[in-house]
CSV table of C-alpha atoms in Angstrom, one decimal:
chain,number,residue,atom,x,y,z
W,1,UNK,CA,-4.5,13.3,30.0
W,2,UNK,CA,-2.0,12.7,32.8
W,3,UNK,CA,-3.1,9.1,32.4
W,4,UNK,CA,-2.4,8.7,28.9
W,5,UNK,CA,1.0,10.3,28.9
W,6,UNK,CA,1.9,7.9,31.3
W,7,UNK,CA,0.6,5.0,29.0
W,8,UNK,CA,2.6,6.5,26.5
W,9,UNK,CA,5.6,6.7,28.6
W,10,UNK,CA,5.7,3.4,29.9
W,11,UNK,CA,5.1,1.8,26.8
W,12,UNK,CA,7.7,3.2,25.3
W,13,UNK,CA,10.1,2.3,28.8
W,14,UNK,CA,8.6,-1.6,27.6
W,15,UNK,CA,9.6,-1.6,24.3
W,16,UNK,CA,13.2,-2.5,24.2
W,17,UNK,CA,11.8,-5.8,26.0
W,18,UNK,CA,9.6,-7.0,23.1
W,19,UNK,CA,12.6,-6.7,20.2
W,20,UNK,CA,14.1,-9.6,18.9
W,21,UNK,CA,17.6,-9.9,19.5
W,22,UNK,CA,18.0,-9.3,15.2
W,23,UNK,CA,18.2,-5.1,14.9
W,24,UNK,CA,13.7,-4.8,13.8
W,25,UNK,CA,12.9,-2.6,10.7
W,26,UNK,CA,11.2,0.3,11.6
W,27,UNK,CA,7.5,-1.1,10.8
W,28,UNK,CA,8.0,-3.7,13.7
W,29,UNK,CA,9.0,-1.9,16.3
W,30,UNK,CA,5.9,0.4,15.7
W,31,UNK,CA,4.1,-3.0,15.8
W,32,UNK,CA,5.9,-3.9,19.4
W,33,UNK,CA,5.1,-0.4,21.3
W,34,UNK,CA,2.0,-0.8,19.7
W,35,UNK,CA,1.4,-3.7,21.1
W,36,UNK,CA,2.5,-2.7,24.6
W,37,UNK,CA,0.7,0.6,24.3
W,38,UNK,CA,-2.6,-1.4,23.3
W,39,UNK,CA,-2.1,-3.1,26.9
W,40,UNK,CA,-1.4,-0.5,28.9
W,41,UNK,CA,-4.4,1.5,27.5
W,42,UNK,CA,-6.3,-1.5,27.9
W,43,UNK,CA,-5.3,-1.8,31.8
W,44,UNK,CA,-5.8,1.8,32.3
W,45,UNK,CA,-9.4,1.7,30.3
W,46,UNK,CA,-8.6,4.7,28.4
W,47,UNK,CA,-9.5,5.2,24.4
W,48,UNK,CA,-7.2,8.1,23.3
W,49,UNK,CA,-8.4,10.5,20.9
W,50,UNK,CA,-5.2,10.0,18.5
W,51,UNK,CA,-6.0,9.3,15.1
W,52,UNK,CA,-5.8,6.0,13.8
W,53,UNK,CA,-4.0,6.6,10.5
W,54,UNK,CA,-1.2,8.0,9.8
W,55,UNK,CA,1.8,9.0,7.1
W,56,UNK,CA,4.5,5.9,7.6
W,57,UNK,CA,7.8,6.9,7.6
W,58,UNK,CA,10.0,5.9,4.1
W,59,UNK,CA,12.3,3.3,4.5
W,60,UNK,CA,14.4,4.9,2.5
W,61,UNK,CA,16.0,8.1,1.7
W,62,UNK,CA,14.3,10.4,-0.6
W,63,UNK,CA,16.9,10.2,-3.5
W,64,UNK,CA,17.6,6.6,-3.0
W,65,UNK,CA,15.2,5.7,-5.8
W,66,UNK,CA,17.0,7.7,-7.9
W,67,UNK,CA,17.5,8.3,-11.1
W,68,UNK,CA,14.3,5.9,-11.4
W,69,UNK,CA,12.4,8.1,-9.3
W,70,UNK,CA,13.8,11.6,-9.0
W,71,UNK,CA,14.1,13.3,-4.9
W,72,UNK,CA,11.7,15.7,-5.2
W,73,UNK,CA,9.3,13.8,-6.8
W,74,UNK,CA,9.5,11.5,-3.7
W,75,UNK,CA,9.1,14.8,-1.2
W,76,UNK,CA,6.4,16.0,-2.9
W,77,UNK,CA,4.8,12.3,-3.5
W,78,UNK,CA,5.2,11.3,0.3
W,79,UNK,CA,5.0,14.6,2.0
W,80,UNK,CA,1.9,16.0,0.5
W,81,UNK,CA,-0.3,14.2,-1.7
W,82,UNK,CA,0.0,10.9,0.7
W,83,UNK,CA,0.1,13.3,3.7
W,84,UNK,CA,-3.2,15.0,2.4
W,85,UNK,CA,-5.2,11.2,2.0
W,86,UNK,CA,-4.0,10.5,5.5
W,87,UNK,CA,-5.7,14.1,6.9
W,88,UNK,CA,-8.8,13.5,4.6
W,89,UNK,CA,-9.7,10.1,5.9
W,90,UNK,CA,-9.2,10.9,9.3
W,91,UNK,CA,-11.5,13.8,9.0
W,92,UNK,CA,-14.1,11.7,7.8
W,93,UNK,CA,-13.9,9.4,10.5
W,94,UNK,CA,-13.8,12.0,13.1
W,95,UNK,CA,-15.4,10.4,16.1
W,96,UNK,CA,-16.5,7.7,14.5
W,97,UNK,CA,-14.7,4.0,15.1
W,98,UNK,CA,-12.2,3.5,12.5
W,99,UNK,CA,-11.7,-0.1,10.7
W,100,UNK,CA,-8.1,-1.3,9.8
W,101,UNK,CA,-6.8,0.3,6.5
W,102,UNK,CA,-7.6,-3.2,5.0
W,103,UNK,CA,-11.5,-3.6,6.0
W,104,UNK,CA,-11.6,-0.4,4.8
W,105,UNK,CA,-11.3,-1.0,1.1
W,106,UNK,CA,-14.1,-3.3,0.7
W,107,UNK,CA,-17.2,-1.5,0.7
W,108,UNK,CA,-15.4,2.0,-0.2
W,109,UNK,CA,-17.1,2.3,-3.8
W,110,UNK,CA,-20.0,1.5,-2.1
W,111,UNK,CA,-19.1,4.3,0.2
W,112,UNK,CA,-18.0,6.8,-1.9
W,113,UNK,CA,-16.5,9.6,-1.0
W,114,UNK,CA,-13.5,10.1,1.4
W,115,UNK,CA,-13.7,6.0,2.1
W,116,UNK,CA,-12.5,5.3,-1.6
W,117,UNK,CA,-10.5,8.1,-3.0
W,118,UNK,CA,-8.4,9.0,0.4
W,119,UNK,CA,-8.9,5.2,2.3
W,120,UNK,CA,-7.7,4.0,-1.3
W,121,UNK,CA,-5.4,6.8,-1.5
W,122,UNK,CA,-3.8,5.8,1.6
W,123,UNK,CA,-3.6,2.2,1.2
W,124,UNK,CA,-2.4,2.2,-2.1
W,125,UNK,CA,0.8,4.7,-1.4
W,126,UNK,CA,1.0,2.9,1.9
W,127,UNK,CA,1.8,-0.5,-0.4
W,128,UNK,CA,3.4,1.5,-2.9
W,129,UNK,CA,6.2,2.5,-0.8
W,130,UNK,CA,6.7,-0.7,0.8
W,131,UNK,CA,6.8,-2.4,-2.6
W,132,UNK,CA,9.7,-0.5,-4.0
W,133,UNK,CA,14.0,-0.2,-2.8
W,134,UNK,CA,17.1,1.0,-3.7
W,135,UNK,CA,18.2,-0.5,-7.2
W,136,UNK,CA,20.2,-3.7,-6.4
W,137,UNK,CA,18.8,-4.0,-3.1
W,138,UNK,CA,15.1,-5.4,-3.8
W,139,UNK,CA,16.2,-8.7,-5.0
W,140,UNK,CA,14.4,-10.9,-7.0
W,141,UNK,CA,11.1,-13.0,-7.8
W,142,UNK,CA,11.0,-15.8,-5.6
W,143,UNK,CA,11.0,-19.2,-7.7
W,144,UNK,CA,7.4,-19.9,-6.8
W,145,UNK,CA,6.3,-16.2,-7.9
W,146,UNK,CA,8.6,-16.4,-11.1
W,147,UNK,CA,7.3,-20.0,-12.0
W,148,UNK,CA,3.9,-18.7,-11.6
W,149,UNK,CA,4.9,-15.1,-13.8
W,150,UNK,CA,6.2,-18.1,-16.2
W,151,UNK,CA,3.1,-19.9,-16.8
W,152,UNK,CA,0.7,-17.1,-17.0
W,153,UNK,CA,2.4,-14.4,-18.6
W,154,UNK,CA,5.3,-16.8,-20.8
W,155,UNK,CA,8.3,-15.0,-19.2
W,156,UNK,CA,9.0,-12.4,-16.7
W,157,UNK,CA,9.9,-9.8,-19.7
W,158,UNK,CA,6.3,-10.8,-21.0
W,159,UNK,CA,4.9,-9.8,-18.0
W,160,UNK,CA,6.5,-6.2,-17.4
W,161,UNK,CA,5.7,-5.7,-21.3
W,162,UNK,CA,2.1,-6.7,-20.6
W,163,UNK,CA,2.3,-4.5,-17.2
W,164,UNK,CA,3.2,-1.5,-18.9
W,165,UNK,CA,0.7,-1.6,-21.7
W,166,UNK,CA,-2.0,-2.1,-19.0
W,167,UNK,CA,0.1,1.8,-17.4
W,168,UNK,CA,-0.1,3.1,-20.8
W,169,UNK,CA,-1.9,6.8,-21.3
W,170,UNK,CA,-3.9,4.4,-23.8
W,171,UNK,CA,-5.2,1.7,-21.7
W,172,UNK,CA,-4.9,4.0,-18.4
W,173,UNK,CA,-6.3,7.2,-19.3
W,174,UNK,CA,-5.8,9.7,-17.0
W,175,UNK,CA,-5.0,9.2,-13.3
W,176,UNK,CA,-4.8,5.5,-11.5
W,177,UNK,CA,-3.1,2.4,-10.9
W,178,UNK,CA,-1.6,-0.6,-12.6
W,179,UNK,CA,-2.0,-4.3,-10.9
W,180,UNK,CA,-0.4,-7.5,-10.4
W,181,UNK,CA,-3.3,-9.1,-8.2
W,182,UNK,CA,-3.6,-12.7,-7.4
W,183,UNK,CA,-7.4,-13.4,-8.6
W,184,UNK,CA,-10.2,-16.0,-8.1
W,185,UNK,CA,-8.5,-19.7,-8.0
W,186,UNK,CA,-4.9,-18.2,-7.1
W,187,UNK,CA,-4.1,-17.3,-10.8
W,188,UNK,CA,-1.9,-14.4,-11.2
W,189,UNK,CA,-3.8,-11.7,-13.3
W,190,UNK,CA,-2.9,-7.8,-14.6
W,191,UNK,CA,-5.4,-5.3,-14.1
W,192,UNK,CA,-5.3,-1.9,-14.1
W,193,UNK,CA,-8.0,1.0,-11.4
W,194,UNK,CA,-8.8,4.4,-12.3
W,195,UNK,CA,-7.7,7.0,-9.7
W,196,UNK,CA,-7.3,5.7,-5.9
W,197,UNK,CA,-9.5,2.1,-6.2
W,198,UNK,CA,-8.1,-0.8,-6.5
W,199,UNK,CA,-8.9,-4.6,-6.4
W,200,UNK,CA,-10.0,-5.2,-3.0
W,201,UNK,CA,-12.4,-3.2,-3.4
W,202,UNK,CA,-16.1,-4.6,-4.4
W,203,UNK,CA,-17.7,-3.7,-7.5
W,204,UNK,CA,-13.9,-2.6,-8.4
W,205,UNK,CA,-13.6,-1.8,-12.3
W,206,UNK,CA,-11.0,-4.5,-14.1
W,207,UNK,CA,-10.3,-8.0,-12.2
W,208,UNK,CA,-10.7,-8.3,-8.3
W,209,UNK,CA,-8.2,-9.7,-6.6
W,210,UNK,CA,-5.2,-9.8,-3.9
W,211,UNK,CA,-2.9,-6.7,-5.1
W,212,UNK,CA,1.1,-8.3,-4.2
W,213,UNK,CA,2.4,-5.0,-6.8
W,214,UNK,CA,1.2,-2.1,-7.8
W,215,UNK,CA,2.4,0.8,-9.7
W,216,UNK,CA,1.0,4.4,-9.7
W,217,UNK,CA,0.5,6.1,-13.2
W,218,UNK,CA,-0.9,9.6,-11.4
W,219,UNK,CA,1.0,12.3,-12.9
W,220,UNK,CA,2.4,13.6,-9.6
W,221,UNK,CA,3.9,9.8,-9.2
W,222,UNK,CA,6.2,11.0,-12.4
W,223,UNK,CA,5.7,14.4,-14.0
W,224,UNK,CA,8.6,16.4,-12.5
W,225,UNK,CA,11.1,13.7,-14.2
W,226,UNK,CA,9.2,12.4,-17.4
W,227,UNK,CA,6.6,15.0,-18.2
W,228,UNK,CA,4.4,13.5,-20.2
W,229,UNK,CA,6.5,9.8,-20.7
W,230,UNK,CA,4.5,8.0,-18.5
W,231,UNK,CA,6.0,4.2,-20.0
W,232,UNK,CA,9.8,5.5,-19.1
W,233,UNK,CA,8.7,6.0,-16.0
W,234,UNK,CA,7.1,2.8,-15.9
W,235,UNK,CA,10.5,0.9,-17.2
W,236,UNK,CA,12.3,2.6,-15.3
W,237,UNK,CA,10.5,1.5,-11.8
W,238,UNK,CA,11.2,-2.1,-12.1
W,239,UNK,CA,14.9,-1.4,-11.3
W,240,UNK,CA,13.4,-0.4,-8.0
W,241,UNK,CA,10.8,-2.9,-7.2
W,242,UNK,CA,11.3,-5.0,-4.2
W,243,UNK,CA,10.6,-8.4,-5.0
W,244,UNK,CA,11.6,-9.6,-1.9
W,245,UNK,CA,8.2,-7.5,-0.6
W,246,UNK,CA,6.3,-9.1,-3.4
W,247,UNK,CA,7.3,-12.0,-3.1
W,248,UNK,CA,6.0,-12.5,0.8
W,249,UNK,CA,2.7,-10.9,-0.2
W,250,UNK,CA,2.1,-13.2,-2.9
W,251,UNK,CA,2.6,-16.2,0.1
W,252,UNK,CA,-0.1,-14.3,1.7
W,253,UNK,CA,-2.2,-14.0,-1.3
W,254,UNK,CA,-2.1,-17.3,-1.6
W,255,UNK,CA,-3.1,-18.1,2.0
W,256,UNK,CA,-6.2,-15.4,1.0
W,257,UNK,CA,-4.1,-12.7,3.3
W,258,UNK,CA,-4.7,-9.1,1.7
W,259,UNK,CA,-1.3,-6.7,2.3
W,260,UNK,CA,-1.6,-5.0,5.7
W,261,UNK,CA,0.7,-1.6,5.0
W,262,UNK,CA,-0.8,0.5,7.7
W,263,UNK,CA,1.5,1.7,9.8
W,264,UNK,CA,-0.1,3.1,12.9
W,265,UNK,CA,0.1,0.7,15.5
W,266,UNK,CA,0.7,2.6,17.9
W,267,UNK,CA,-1.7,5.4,17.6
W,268,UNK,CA,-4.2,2.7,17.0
W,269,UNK,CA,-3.9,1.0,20.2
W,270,UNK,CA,-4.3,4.6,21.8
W,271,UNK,CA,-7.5,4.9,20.1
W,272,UNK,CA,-8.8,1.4,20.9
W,273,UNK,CA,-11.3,1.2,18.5
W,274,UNK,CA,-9.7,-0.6,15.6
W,275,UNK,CA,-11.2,-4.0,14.1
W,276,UNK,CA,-8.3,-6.6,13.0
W,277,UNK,CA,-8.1,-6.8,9.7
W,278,UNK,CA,-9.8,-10.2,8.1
W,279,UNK,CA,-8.7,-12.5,5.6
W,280,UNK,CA,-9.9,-13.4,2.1
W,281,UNK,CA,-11.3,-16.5,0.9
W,282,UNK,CA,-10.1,-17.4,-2.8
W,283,UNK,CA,-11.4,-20.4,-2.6
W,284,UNK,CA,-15.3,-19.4,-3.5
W,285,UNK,CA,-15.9,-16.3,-6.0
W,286,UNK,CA,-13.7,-13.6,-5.1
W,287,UNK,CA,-16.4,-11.0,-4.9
W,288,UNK,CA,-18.8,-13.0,-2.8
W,289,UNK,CA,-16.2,-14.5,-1.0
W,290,UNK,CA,-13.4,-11.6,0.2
W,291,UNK,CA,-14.1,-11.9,3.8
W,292,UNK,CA,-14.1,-8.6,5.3
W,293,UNK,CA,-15.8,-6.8,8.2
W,294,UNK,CA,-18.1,-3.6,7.2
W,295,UNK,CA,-17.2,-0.1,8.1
């Protein structure tokens, strides 16, 4: 124990000399003592007992999504239902090694269980919060992402109109998830998940793909401010979209790069059993060829 607290300690005395000289968001400096704990473990040949997901911090206030998405909503959102996938899928890995929060979604409907509704739980909300910023501040499409919206989907108001009626009660019904996903061949497709899957995930209802936005159609997501008005709340949460987020992980899709949103670092390098996440390959058939390590 003694050990580890020093690890601790002098990773966080190491820190400071890892950040750019550009003031780092919040998720890279995790990333940098992270990376410095990871050594120092490593050097000390100790494997913590921390757990290797956790609840990432917003990046944002609570209200500053409002009046798109209302402050308690985003308490209650965060704070307890995300909190309550986070303590769910660590309990099921409990002394077990724990793949990255990407690898995980692969074989999770194969897995059942804790693996696909709280590992998809977790990812998903992990993305979800990532994905979204102040009105005014998210920017816009990049001018490859809005040729691309152009040329499947005709226009980018085609494509939210076509987004929401994939969110609607009566396409969506009940609890889950809309998509933007780049698919098979790097075409841009919509696709909607029932409750906490979504397309990573292998035998995945809909179209398979490389999720760069998604948009979360539980009731909890919306019910305090719109009841039972699930498409307001839909319209309404594009003037909070961060398309400057989107817009990288569509790059990425591209290059067959999955969104990595977990934001543990640090207690992952305590535990020292986490696999690096893996790329997909769009080049072959998604299914057969999403290149990910089993759990």
């Amino acid at each position: 124990v003694a050990a580890l607290a020093v690890t601790v300690a002098a990773a966080r005395c190491l820190a400071p000399a890892f950040l750019p000289a550009a003031t780092p968001s919040a998720a890279t400096r995790r990333e940098l003592v992270g990376a410095g704990a990871a050594s120092l473990a490593a050097a000390f040949g100790l494997a913590g007992t921390a757990e290797a997901y956790e609840l990432p911090p917003l990046g944002y206030a609570y209200d500053a999504l409002e009046p798109s998405i209302d402050k308690a909503t985003m308490e209650f959102h965060h704070d307890k239902h995300h909190q309550t996938y986070v303590t769910n899928i660590n309990k099921a890995f409990e002394g077990k090694t724990q793949p990255s929060l990407v690898d995980l979604q692969k074989g999770a409907i194969k897995a059942g269980g804790a693996a696909r509704n709280s590992g998809g739980g977790v990812y998903n909300h992990d993305m979800f919060w990532m994905e979204m910023a102040p009105k005014g501040q998210g920017g816009a499409a990049s001018a490859k992402l809005a040729a691309a919206i152009d040329g499947t989907f005709g226009s980018m108001d085609e494509f939210k109109a076509k987004f929401e009626a994939a969110g609607a009660p009566g396409a969506r019904f009940g609890s889950g998830w809309v998509w933007l996903v780049v698919a098979d061949g790097g075409k841009l497709a919509i696709t909607s998940t029932p409750n906490q899957d979504n397309p990573l995930m292998e035998g995945v209802e809909g179209t398979p793909g490389i999720p760069v936005l998604g948009c979360d159609v539980w009731e909890h997501a919306y019910y305090l401010k719109y009841q039972f008005r699930r498409p307001d709340y839909i319209k309404a949460w594009w003037d909070v979209v961060n398309w400057n987020q989107v817009s990288a992980w569509y790059e990425d899709a591209l290059a067959g790069k999955a969104p990595v949103v977990d934001g543990s670092s640090t207690a992952a390098a305590l535990v020292g059993n986490r696999k690096a996440p893996t790329a997909f390959n769009l080049k072959a058939n998604f299914e057969a060829g999403a290149q990910f390590g089993g759990f």
